Short mmCIF file of C-alpha atoms in Angstrom, two decimals:
data_model
loop_
_atom_site.label_atom_id
_atom_site.label_comp_id
_atom_site.label_asym_id
_atom_site.label_seq_id
_atom_site.Cartn_x
_atom_site.Cartn_y
_atom_site.Cartn_z
CA ILE A 30 -25.17 12.05 26.70
CA THR A 31 -23.17 11.90 23.49
CA ILE A 32 -21.66 15.06 22.11
CA LYS A 33 -20.88 15.24 18.43
CA TYR A 34 -18.37 17.82 17.26
CA LYS A 35 -18.69 18.94 13.68
CA ILE A 36 -15.71 19.76 11.49
CA LYS A 37 -16.37 22.17 8.68
CA LEU A 38 -14.20 21.43 5.65
CA ALA A 39 -13.60 23.70 2.67
CA SER A 40 -15.94 21.64 0.53
CA SER A 41 -18.70 22.19 3.13
CA TRP A 42 -18.86 18.52 4.19
CA ASN A 43 -19.64 17.87 7.82
CA PHE A 44 -17.86 15.04 9.61
CA THR A 45 -18.01 14.04 13.24
CA ILE A 46 -14.73 13.54 15.11
CA PHE A 47 -15.46 9.79 15.18
CA GLN A 48 -15.80 9.69 11.38
CA VAL A 49 -12.53 11.59 10.95
CA LEU A 50 -10.72 9.16 13.26
CA ILE A 51 -12.12 6.17 11.37
CA LEU A 52 -11.07 7.67 8.04
CA ASN A 53 -7.59 8.48 9.38
CA LYS A 54 -7.08 4.86 10.47
CA PHE A 55 -7.52 3.58 6.92
CA ILE A 56 -5.52 6.25 5.12
CA MET A 57 -2.30 4.93 3.64
CA GLN A 58 0.84 6.78 4.69
CA ILE A 59 4.46 6.51 3.60
CA TYR A 60 6.75 5.36 6.42
CA GLU A 61 10.50 4.94 6.69
CA THR A 62 11.75 2.34 9.16
CA ILE A 63 15.36 1.73 10.07
CA TYR A 64 16.06 -1.32 12.17
CA ILE A 65 19.31 -2.68 13.61
CA VAL A 66 19.95 -6.40 13.98
CA LYS A 67 22.51 -8.14 16.21
CA GLN A 68 25.99 -8.50 14.75
CA ASP A 69 26.36 -12.23 15.48
CA LEU A 70 23.82 -13.45 12.89
CA ASP A 71 25.02 -15.27 9.77
CA THR A 72 24.06 -14.19 6.25
CA LYS A 73 21.26 -16.75 5.90
CA ALA A 74 19.66 -15.62 9.17
CA LEU A 75 19.93 -11.98 8.07
CA LYS A 76 18.29 -12.72 4.72
CA ASP A 77 15.51 -14.72 6.45
CA LEU A 78 14.90 -11.88 8.91
CA GLU A 79 14.74 -9.30 6.11
CA GLU A 80 12.26 -11.46 4.15
CA LYS A 81 10.20 -12.06 7.30
CA TYR A 82 9.51 -8.36 7.79
CA GLU A 83 8.91 -7.73 4.10
CA ASN A 84 6.39 -10.61 3.97
CA LEU A 85 4.71 -9.32 7.13
CA LEU A 86 4.15 -5.95 5.49
CA LYS A 87 2.88 -7.56 2.27
CA LEU A 88 0.51 -9.71 4.31
CA LYS A 89 -0.93 -6.55 5.86
CA LYS A 90 -1.51 -5.07 2.37
CA ALA A 91 1.45 -2.69 2.56
CA THR A 92 3.61 -1.99 -0.46
CA ILE A 93 7.38 -1.79 -0.08
CA GLU A 94 8.48 1.19 -2.13
CA TYR A 95 12.21 1.20 -1.42
CA LYS A 96 14.69 -0.74 0.70
CA GLU A 97 18.38 -0.66 1.53
CA ASN A 98 20.76 -2.97 3.36
CA TRP A 99 23.50 -0.83 4.90
CA GLY A 100 25.41 -3.84 6.21
CA LEU A 101 27.47 -4.11 9.39
CA ARG A 102 28.11 -0.72 10.97
CA SER A 103 29.46 0.51 14.29
CA LEU A 104 26.92 1.74 16.80
CA ALA A 105 27.32 5.17 18.40
CA TYR A 106 27.16 3.50 21.82
CA LYS A 107 26.76 -0.03 23.16
CA ILE A 108 23.26 -1.46 22.90
CA GLN A 109 22.72 -4.71 24.80
CA ASN A 110 26.54 -5.14 24.91
CA TYR A 111 26.80 -4.93 21.10
CA LYS A 112 29.22 -2.48 19.47
CA LYS A 113 28.10 -3.22 15.90
CA GLY A 114 24.88 -4.12 14.13
CA TYR A 115 23.40 -4.77 10.71
CA TYR A 116 21.33 -1.82 9.51
CA PHE A 117 18.27 -2.14 7.26
CA MET A 118 16.01 0.57 5.87
CA LEU A 119 12.48 0.06 4.56
CA VAL A 120 10.23 2.65 2.92
CA PHE A 121 6.69 1.39 2.65
CA ASN A 122 3.16 2.59 2.03
CA SER A 123 0.69 1.25 4.59
CA ASP A 124 -2.04 2.00 7.05
CA LYS A 125 -1.45 2.44 10.77
CA GLU A 126 -2.46 -1.14 11.55
CA ALA A 127 0.35 -2.64 9.43
CA LEU A 128 2.89 -0.31 11.04
CA GLU A 129 1.74 -1.28 14.53
CA GLU A 130 2.06 -4.98 13.66
CA LEU A 131 5.57 -4.47 12.25
CA GLU A 132 6.71 -2.61 15.36
CA ARG A 133 5.11 -5.24 17.61
CA ASN A 134 7.16 -7.91 15.84
CA PHE A 135 10.32 -5.81 16.21
CA ARG A 136 9.74 -5.65 19.97
CA ILE A 137 9.19 -9.41 20.22
CA ASP A 138 12.18 -10.44 18.06
CA GLU A 139 15.37 -10.71 20.13
CA SER A 140 17.52 -10.27 17.02
CA VAL A 141 16.34 -6.67 16.55
CA ILE A 142 18.16 -4.42 18.99
CA ARG A 143 16.75 -1.04 17.84
CA PHE A 144 14.24 0.38 15.37
CA LEU A 145 12.86 3.77 14.45
CA THR A 146 9.91 4.61 12.21
CA THR A 147 9.11 8.04 10.81
CA LYS A 148 6.38 9.29 8.52
CA ILE A 149 7.77 10.79 5.31
CA ASP A 150 6.25 12.89 2.55
CA ARG A 151 7.70 11.22 -0.52
CA ILE A 152 9.47 8.08 -1.66
CA PRO A 153 13.25 8.51 -2.07
CA THR A 154 14.37 8.76 -5.68
CA GLU A 155 18.05 7.99 -5.10
CA PRO A 156 20.11 5.99 -2.60
CA THR A 157 20.79 7.49 0.81
CA PHE A 158 24.15 9.01 1.68
CA ILE A 159 25.10 5.90 3.66
CA MET A 160 24.27 3.60 0.74
CA LYS A 161 26.23 5.79 -1.70
CA ALA A 162 29.27 5.62 0.58
CA LYS A 163 28.93 1.83 0.83
CA ILE A 164 28.72 1.48 -2.97
CA GLU A 165 31.76 3.74 -3.47
CA LYS A 166 33.74 1.74 -0.91
CA GLU A 167 32.85 -1.55 -2.63
CA ASN A 168 33.76 -0.11 -6.04
CA SER A 169 37.13 1.17 -4.79
CA GLU A 170 37.90 -2.24 -3.25
CA ASN A 171 37.06 -3.92 -6.57
CA MET A 172 39.35 -1.49 -8.39
CA VAL A 173 42.20 -2.29 -6.00
CA ASN A 174 41.64 -6.03 -6.55
CA GLU A 175 41.61 -5.58 -10.33
CA VAL A 176 44.80 -3.53 -10.23
CA SER A 177 46.56 -6.09 -8.04
CA LEU A 178 45.42 -8.93 -10.35
CA THR A 179 46.72 -7.21 -13.45
CA SER A 180 50.07 -6.33 -11.82
CA ASN A 181 50.55 -9.96 -10.72
CA GLU A 182 49.91 -11.25 -14.24
CA SER A 183 52.70 -9.13 -15.80
#
């Protein structure tokens, strides 16, 4: 015996639960993923890892809307005996299947020590607070270097 439940929508369309689940699987959503990579990787390995996950999403027909590299940061507590890790943030538009494949690859890859994905409503229009702080820190270091160069020339 098969029981079909009907859902009455405002436009008076009738869908079965099965049809709604099928439709929901193919609906594109906006996701934000933050993943942390081991601190002992060199810059080439970090770049390769970042490109690997971006290409994986593109292969699954996802579009990367926004990304940030927060760099090496201290962890709140030790994870797998690491006190620091490289943080990356990706905002992408994809279906559930692409997200599941990305997370499956995170679990397999030994370089990724943590990750978290959330569903968001809109694409960020400006850098995150962490990225703004990183940019300000880099700018202040450049200013100090410029000041020290000019004082040495005198």
